[in-house]
Coordinates of C-alpha atoms and ligand atoms in Angstrom, one line a residue:
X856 CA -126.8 4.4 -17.1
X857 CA -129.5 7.4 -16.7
X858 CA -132.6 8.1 -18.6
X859 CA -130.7 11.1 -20.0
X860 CA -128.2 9.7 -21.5
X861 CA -129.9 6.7 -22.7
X862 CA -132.1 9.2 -24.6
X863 CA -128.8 11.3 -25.7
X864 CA -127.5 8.2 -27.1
X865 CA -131.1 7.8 -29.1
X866 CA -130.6 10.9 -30.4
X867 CA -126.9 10.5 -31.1
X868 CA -127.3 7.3 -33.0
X869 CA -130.0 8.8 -35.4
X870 CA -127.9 12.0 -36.4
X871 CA -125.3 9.5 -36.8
X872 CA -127.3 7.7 -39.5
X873 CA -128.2 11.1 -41.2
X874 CA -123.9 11.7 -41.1
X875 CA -123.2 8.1 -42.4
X876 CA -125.6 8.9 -46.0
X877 CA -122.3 11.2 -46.9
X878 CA -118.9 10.7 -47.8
X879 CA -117.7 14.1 -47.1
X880 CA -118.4 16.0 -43.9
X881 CA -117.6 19.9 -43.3
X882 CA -116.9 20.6 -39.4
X883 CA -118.0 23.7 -38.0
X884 CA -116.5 24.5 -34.1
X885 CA -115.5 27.2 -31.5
X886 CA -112.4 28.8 -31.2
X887 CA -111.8 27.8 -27.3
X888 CA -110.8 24.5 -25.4
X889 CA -114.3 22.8 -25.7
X890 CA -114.9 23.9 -29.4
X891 CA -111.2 22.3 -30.2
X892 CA -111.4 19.1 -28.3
X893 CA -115.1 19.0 -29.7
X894 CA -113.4 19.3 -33.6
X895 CA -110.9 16.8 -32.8
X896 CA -113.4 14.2 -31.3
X897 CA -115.6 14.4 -34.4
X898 CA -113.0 14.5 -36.8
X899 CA -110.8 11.9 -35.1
X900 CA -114.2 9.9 -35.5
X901 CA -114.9 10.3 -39.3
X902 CA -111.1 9.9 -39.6
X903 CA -112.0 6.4 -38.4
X904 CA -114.8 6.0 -40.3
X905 CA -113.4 6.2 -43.8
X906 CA -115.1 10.3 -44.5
X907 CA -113.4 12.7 -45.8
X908 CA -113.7 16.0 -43.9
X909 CA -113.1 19.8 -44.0
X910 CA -113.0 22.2 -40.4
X911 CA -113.9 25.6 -39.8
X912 CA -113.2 27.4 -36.8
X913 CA -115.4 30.8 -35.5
X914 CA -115.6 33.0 -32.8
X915 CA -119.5 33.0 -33.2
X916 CA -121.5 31.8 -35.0
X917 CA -123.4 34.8 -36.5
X918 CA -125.3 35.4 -39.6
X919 CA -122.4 36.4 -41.5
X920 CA -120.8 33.0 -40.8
X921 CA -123.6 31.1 -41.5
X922 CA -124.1 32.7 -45.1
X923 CA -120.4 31.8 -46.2
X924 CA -121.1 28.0 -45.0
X925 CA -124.2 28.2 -47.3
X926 CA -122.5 29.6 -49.8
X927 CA -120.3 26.6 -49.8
X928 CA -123.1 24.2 -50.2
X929 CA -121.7 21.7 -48.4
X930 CA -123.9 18.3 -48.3
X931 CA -123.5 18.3 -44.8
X932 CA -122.2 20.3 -42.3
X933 CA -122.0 19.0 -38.5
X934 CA -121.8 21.8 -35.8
X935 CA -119.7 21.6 -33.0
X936 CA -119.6 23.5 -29.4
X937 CA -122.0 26.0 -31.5
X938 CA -125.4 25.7 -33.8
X939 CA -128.5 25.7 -30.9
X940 CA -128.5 29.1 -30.6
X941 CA -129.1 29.7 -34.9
X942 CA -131.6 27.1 -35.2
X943 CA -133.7 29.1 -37.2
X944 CA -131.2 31.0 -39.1
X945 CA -129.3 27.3 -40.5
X946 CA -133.0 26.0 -41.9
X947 CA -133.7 29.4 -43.0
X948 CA -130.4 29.1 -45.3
X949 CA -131.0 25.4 -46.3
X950 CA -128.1 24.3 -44.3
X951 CA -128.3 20.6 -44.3
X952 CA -126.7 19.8 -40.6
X953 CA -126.4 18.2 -37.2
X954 CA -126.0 20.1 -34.3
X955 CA -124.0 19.0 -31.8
X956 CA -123.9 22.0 -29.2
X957 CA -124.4 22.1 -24.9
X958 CA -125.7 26.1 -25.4
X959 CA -129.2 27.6 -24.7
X960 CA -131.1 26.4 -27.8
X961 CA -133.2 28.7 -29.5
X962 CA -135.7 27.9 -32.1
X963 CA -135.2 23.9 -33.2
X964 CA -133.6 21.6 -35.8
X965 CA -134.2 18.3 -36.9
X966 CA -130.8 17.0 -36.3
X967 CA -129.8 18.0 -32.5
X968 CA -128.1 17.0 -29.9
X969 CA -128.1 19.0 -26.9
X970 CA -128.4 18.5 -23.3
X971 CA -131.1 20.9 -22.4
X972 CA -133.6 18.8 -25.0
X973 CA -133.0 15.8 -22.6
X974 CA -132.9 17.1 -19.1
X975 CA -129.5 17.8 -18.7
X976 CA -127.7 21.1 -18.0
X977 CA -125.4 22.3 -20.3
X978 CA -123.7 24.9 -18.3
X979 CA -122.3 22.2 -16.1
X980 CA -123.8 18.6 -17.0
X981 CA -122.6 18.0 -20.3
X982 CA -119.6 19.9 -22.6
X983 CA -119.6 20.5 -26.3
X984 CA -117.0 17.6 -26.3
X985 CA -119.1 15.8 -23.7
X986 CA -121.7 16.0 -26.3
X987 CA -119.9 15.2 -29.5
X988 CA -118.3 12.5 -27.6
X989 CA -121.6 10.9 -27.6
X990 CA -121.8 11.5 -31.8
X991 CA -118.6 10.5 -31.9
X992 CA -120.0 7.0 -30.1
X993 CA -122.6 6.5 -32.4
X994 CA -120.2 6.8 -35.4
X995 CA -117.6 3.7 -34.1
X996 CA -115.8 2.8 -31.3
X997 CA -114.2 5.9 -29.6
X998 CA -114.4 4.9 -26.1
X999 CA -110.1 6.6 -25.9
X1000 CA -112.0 9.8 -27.2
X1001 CA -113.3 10.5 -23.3
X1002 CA -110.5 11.8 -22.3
X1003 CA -111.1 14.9 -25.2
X1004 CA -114.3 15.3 -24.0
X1005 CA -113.7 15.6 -20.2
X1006 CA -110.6 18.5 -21.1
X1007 CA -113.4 20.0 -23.1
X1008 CA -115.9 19.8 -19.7
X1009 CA -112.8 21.7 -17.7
X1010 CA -112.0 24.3 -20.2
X1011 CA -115.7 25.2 -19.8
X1012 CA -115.5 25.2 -16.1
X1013 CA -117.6 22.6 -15.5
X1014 CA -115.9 20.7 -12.8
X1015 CA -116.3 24.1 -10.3
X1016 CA -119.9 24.1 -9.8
X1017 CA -120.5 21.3 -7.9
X1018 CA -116.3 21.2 -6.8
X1019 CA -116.5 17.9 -9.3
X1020 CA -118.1 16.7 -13.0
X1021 CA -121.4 15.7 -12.3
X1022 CA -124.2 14.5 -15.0
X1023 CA -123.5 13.2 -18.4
X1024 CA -119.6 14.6 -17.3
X1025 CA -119.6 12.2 -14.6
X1026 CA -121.3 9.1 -17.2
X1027 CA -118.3 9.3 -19.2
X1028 CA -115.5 10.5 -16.8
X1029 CA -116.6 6.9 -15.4
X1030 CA -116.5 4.7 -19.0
X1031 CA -112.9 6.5 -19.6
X1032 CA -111.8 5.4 -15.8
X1033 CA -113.0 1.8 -17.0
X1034 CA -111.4 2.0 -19.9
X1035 CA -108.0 2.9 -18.3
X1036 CA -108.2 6.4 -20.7
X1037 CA -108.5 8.8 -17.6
X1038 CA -108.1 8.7 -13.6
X1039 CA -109.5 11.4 -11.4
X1040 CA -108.0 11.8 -7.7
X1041 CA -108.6 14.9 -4.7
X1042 CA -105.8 17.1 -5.0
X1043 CA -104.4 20.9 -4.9
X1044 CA -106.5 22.5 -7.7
X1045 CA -103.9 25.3 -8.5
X1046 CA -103.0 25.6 -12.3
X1047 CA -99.6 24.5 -13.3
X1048 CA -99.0 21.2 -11.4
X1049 CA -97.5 19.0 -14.5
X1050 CA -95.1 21.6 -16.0
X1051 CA -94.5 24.8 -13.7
X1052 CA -92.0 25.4 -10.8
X1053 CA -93.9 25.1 -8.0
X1054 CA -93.6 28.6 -6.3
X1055 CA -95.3 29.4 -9.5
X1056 CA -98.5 28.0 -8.6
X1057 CA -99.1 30.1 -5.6
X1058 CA -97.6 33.1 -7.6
X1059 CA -100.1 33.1 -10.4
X1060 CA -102.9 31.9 -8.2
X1061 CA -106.1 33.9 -9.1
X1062 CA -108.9 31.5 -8.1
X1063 CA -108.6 31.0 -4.8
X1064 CA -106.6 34.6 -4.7
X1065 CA -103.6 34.0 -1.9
X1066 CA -103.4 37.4 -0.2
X1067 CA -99.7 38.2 0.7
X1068 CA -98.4 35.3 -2.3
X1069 CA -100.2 35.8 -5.5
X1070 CA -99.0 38.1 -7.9
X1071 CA -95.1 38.3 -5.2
X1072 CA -92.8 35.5 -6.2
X1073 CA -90.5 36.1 -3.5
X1074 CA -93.2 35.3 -0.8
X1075 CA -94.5 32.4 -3.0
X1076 CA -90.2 31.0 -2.8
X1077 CA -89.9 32.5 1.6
X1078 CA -93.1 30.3 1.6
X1079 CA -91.8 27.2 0.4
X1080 CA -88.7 27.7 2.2
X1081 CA -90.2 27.8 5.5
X1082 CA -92.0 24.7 5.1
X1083 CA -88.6 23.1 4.4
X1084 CA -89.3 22.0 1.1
X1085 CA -86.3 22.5 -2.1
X1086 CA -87.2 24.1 -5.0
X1087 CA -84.6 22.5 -7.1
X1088 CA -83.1 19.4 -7.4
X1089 CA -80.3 18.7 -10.0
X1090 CA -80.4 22.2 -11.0
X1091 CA -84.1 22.2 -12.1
X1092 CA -87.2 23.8 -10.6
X1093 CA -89.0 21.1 -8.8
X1094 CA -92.7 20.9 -10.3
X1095 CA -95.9 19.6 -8.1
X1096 CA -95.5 16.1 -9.8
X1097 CA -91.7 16.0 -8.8
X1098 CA -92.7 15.8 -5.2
X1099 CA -93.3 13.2 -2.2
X1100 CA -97.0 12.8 -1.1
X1101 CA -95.4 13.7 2.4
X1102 CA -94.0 17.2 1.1
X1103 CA -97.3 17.7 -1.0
X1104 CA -98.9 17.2 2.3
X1105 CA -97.0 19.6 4.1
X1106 CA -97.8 22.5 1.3
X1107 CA -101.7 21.8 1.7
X1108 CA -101.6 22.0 4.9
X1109 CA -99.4 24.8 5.4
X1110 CA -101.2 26.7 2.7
X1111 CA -104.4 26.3 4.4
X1112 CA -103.3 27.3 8.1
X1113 CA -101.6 30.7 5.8
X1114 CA -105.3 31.2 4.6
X1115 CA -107.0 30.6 8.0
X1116 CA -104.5 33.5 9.8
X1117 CA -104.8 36.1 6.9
X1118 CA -108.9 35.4 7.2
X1119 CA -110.2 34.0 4.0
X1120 CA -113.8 32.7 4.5
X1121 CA -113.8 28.7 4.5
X1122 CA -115.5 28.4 1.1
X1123 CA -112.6 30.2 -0.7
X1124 CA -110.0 27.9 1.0
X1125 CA -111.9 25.0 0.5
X1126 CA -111.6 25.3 -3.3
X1127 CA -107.2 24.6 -2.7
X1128 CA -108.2 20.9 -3.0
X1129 CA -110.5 19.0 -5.4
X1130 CA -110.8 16.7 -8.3
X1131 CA -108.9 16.9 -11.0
X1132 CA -108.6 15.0 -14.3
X1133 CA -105.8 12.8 -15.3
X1134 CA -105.4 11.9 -19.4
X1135 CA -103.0 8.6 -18.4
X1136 CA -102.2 7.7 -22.3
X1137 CA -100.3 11.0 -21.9
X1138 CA -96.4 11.6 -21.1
X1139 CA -95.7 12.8 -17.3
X1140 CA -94.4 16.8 -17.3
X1141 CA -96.6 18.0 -20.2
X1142 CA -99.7 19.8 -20.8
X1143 CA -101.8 17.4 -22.0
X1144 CA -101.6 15.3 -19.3
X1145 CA -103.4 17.5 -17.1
X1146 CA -107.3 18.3 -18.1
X1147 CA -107.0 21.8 -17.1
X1148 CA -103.4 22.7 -18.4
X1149 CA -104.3 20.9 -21.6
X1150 CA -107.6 22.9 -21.8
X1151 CA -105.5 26.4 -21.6
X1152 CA -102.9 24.9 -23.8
X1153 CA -105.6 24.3 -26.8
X1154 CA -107.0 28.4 -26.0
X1155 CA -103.7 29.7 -26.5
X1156 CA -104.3 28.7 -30.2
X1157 CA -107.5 28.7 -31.5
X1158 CA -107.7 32.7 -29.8
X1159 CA -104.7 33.4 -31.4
X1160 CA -106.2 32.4 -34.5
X1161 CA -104.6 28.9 -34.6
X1162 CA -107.4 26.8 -34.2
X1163 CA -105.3 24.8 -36.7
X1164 CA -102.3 24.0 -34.2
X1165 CA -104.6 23.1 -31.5
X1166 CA -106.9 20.8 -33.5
X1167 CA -103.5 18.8 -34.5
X1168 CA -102.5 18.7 -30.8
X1169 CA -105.9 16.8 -29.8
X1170 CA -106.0 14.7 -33.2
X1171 CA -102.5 13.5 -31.5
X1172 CA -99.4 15.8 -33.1
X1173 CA -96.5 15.6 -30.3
X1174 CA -93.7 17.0 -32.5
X1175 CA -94.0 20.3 -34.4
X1176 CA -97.7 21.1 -33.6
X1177 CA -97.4 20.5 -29.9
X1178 CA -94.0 22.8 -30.2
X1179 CA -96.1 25.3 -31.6
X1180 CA -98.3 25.5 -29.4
X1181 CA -96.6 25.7 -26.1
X1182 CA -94.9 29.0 -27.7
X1183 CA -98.3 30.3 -28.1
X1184 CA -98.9 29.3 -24.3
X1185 CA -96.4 31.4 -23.4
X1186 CA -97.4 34.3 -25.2
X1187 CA -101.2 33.3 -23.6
X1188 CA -99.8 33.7 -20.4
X1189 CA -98.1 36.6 -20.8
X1190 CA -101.4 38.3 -22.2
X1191 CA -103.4 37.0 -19.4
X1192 CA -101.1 38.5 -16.7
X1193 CA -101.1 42.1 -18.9
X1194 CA -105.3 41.9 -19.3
X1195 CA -105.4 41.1 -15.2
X1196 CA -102.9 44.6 -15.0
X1197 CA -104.6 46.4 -17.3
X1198 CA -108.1 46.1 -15.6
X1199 CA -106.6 46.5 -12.2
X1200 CA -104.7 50.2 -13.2
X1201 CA -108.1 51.0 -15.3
X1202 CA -110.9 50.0 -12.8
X1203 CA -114.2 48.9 -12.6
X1204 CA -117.2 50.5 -12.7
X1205 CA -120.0 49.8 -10.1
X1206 CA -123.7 50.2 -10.9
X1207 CA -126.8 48.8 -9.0
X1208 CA -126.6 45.6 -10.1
X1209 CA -123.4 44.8 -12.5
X1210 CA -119.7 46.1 -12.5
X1211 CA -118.1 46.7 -15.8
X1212 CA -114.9 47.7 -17.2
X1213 CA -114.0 48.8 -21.1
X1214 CA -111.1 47.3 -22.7
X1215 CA -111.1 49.0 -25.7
X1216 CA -108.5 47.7 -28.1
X1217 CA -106.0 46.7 -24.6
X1218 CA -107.5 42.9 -24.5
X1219 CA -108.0 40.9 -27.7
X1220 CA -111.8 40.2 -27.9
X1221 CA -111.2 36.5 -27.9
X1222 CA -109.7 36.4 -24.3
X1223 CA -111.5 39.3 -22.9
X1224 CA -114.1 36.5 -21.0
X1225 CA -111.3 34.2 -20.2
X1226 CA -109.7 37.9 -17.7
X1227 CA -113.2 38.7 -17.0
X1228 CA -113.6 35.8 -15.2
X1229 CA -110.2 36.1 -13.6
X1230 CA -110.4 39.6 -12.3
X1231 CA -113.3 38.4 -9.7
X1232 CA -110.3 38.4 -7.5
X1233 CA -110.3 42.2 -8.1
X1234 CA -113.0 43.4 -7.7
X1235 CA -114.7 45.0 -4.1
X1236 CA -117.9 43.6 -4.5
X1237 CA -118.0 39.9 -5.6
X1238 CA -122.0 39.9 -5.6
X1239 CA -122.2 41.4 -9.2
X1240 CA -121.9 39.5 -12.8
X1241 CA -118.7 41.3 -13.9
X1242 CA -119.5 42.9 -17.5
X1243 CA -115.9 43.3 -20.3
X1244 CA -116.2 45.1 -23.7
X1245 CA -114.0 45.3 -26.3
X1246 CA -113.1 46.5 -29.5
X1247 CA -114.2 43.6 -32.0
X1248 CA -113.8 43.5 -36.1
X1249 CA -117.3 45.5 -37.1
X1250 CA -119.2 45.9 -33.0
X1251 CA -118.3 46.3 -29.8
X1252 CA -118.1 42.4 -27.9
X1253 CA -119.0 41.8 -24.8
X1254 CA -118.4 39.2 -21.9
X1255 CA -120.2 38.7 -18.6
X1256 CA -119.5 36.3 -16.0
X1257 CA -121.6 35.5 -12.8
X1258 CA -121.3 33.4 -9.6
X1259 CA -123.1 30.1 -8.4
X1260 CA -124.7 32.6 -5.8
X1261 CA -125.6 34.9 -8.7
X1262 CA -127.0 32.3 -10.2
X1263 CA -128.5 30.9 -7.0
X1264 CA -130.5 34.7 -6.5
X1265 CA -132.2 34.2 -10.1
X1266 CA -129.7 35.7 -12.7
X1267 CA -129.3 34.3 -15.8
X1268 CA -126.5 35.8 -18.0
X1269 CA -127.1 33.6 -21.3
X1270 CA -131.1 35.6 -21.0
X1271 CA -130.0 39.0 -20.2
X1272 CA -127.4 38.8 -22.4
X1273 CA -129.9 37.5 -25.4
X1274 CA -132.4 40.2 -24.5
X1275 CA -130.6 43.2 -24.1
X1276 CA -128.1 43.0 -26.9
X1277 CA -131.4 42.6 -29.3
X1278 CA -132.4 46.0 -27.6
X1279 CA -129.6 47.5 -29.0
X1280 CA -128.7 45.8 -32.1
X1281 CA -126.9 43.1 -31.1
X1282 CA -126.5 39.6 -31.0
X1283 CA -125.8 37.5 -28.0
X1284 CA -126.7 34.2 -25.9
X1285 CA -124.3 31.8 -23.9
X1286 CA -124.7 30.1 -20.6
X1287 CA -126.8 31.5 -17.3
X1288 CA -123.0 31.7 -15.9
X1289 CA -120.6 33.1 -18.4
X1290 CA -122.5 34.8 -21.7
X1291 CA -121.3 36.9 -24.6
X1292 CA -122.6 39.4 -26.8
X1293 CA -121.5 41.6 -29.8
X1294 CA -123.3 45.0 -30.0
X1295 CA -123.2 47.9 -32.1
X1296 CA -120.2 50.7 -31.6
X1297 CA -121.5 53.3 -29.5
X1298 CA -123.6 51.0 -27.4
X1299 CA -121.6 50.6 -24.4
X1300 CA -123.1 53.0 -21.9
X1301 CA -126.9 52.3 -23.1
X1302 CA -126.0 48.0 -23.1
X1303 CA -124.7 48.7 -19.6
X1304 CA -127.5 50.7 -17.7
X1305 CA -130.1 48.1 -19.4
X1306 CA -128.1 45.3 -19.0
X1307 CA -128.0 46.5 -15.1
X1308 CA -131.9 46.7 -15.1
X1309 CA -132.7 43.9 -16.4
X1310 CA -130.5 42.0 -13.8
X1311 CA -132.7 43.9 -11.2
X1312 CA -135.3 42.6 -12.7
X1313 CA -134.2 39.0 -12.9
X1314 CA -133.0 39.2 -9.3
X1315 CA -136.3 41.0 -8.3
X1316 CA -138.5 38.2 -10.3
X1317 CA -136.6 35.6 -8.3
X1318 CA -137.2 36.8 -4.7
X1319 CA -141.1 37.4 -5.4
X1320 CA -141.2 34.3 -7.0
X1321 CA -139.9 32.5 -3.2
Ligands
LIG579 O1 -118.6 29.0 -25.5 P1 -118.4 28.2 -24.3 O2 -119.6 27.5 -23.8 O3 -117.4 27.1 -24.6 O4 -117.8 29.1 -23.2 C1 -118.0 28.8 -21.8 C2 -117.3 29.9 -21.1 O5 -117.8 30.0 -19.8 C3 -115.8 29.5 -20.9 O6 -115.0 30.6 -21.4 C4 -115.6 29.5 -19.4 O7 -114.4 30.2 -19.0 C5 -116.8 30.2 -18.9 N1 -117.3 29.7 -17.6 C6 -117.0 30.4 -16.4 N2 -117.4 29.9 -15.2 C7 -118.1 28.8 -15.1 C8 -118.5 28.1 -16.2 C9 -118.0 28.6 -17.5 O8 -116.3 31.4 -16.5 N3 -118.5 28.3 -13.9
LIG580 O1 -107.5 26.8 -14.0 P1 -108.6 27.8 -14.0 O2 -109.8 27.2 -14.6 O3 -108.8 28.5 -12.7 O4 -108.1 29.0 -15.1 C1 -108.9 30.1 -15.3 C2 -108.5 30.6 -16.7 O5 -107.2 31.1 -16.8 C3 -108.5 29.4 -17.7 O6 -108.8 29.9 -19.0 C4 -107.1 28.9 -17.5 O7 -106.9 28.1 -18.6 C5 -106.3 30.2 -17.4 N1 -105.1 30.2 -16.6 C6 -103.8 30.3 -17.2 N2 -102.7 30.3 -16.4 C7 -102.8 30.2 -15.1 C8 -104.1 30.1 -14.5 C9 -105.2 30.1 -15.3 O8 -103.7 30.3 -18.4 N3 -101.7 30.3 -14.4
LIG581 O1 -116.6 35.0 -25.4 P1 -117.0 34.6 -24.1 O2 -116.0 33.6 -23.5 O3 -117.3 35.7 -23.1 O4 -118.3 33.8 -24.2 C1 -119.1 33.3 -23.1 C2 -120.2 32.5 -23.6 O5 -121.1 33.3 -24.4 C3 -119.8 31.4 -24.6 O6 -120.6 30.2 -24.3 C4 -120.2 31.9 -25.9 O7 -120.4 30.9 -26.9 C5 -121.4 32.8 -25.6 N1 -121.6 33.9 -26.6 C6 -122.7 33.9 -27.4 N2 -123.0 34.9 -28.3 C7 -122.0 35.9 -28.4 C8 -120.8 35.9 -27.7 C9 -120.7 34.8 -26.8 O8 -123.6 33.0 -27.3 N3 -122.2 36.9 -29.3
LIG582 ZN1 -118.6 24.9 -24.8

């Protein structure tokens, strides 16, 4: 076990003592895949534990938020997936809380868990989930909660880094392997391998982007066909799981010869294959099985403004809940491929040191960073944070997202974004790799040529100091 999270579980077991003084808990999380699995962790924990509990999903946690939880004067409210970034603001409204929360912390609290207070990460060492797994530790014995805690890791992305968890991740990745909750294995990386036909995968391919087969189902199918492998069998679309290791073979090898002739740098094609995360107490063919479809499964609720359905999916509803949910995915998906359209007719515009496009009212504000971070197979110039606005209830919100090299070079999207929102009038914080804002109406044009200053600056700061 490391030093870190030796000291996590310190920490873990003393805001756990501060939870056990109350009967009744209220639950305050983020409306994506880590914020959910986060919720269900700790509530499937005080479930356990004999509390009673209420839950609350936000997009942010702003100081609008905060007031109606203090107007609710609750005798103690646990944070989830959010909280380090309002330190100040929950003592300054008597909020009696633990924070349980992987983001940037600014300002302190008495009762916190967070990875960056104990030498860990949070953009990629340690989840929300990750994190509340370890409250959810302290409270009783959770160990089958892992498996929540690593979809929570994927659905914040932080298996690419280092092509695998690492960290804390990897700590508990390991103690759900032993406990015969999750298995991990090499394998293709495309999205879709449990439940999609498996042209599909190819076809809808945005990370590594397959020039000649994404986005052109026909090629994706001619592709298959030429390496000799049936699509069907029985009259149904053959997924990745359906196949023989011999015919998956024969895909990864054929699609990496395709990307060697059409040129794509080794770096890109070596992302086809890595690690990927296995929930085994799940059925074969669905969602959750998968740690990354299971993760876009739980954002195609709690987006939509369903954190509700998603919450019941991880707390372990297979009938009507689950149901619901996979209609939602479908409209998820369908909204994903319009946003990715939408930004490809409408362009992007270049400054020095960013690139930026406006959304307006075309992309809902809660999955504006989610196509942000996909249209990097758009854009010319890979070498800049990509910058999204939208139209948001009362501001304008704003998404960046960056690159290991970006982040390599000095940038730090969770600062810049922090800094120059207050600038302007805004609000906004995050991770140095994928950050968020919400800034005044009006703001766009002023946000983005400081925003692409200050960048300059970060990146300028960086190469004096080498
Ligand atoms: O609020 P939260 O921390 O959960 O959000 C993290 C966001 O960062 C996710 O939406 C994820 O898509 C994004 N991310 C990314 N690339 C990474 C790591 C995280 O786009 N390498
Ligand atoms: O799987 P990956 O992390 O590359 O996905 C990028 C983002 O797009 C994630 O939010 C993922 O859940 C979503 N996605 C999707 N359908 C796909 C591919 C990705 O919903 N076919
Ligand atoms: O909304 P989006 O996916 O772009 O958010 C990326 C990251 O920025 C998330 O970790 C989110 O919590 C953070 N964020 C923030 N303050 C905002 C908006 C987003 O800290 N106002
Ligand atoms: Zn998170």
């Amino acid at each position: 076990m490391s030093e870190t999270i030796k000291a996590l579980h310190k920490e873990a077991a003393r805001c756990a003592d501060e939870i056990k003084k109350y009967k009744s808990v209220h639950v305050v999380s983020h409306i994506d895949a880590d914020g959910l699995t986060s919720a269900g962790i700790i509530c499937t924990a005080l479930e356990r534990g004999g509390f009673e509990y209420t839950t609350r999903f936000v997009k942010q946690l702003d100081e609008k938020a905060l007031d109606a939880i203090a107007d609710e004067n609750h005798s103690i409210v646990i944070f989830t997936d959010l909280g380090s970034g309002m330190c100040e603001q929950i003592k300054s409204r008597g909020i009696h809380a633990v924070i349980s929360d992987h983001h940037q912390p600014q300002g302190s609290y008495q009762f916190h868990l967070n990875p960056h207070l104990f030498g860990a990460n949070g953009s990629y060492e340690l989840s929300g989930s990750g994190t509340t797994y370890l409250l959810a530790s302290a409270l009783g014995k959770n160990q089958d909660l892992s498996s929540l805690a690593i979809v929570g890791a994927v659905g914040d992305m932080q298996h690419l880094k280092m092509g695998q968890l690492v960290g804390v991740n990897r700590e508990i990745l390991e103690e759900g392997v032993r406990g015969g909750i999750l298995q991990f294995q090499k394998d293709l990386t495309l999205f879709g391998k449990q439940t999609r036909p498996i042209y599909k995968l190819m076809q809808y391919s945005s990370d590594p982007y397959l020039p000649g087969l994404t986005g052109n189902e026909e090629a994706c199918i001619e592709f298959l066909h030429s390496l000799n492998i049936s699509l069907t069998q029985d009259e149904h679309w053959r997924r990745w799981i359906d196949l023989e290791i011999s015919e998956k073979q024969k895909i990864v090898s054929g699609l990496i010869q395709y990307c060697l002739k059409s040129g794509m740098p080794s770096y890109k094609i070596e992302r086809l294959v890595g690690e990927i995360y296995i929930l085994l107490g799940e059925k074969e063919g669905t969602e959750m099985r998968d740690a990354s479809e299971f993760s876009t499964l739980l954002n195609a609720t709690a987006r939509y403004d369903h954190a509700e359905i998603g919450l019941a999916v991880c707390m372990g509803n297979r009938e009507e809940a689950y149901e619901s949910a996979r209609k939602l995915l479908a409209e998820h998906r369908q909204n994903l491929v319009n946003g990715l359209m939408y930004v490809k007719e409408k362009g992007i515009t270049q400054l020095e040191n960013i690139q930026y496009f406006d959304a307006g009212s075309e992309i809902k504000e809660t999955i504006v960073g989610i196509i942000a971070g996909m249209s990097s197979t758009l854009v010319e110039n890979r070498n800049l944070p990509i910058i999204a606005f939208a139209k948001a209830e009362g501001g304008t919100k704003v998404s960046a997202r960056g690159t290991q090299d970006l982040i390599r070079r000095g940038v730090n999207l969770s600062e810049a974004m922090a800094i120059v929102s207050a600038e302007v009038g805004g609000v906004g914080g995050g991770h140095d790799i994928a950050a968020g804002a919400t800034i005044p109406d009006g703001k766009k044009e002023e946000f983005a040529r400081k925003l692409d200053l200050f960048i300059g600056e970060q990146l300028r700061r960086n190469a004096h100091s080498k």
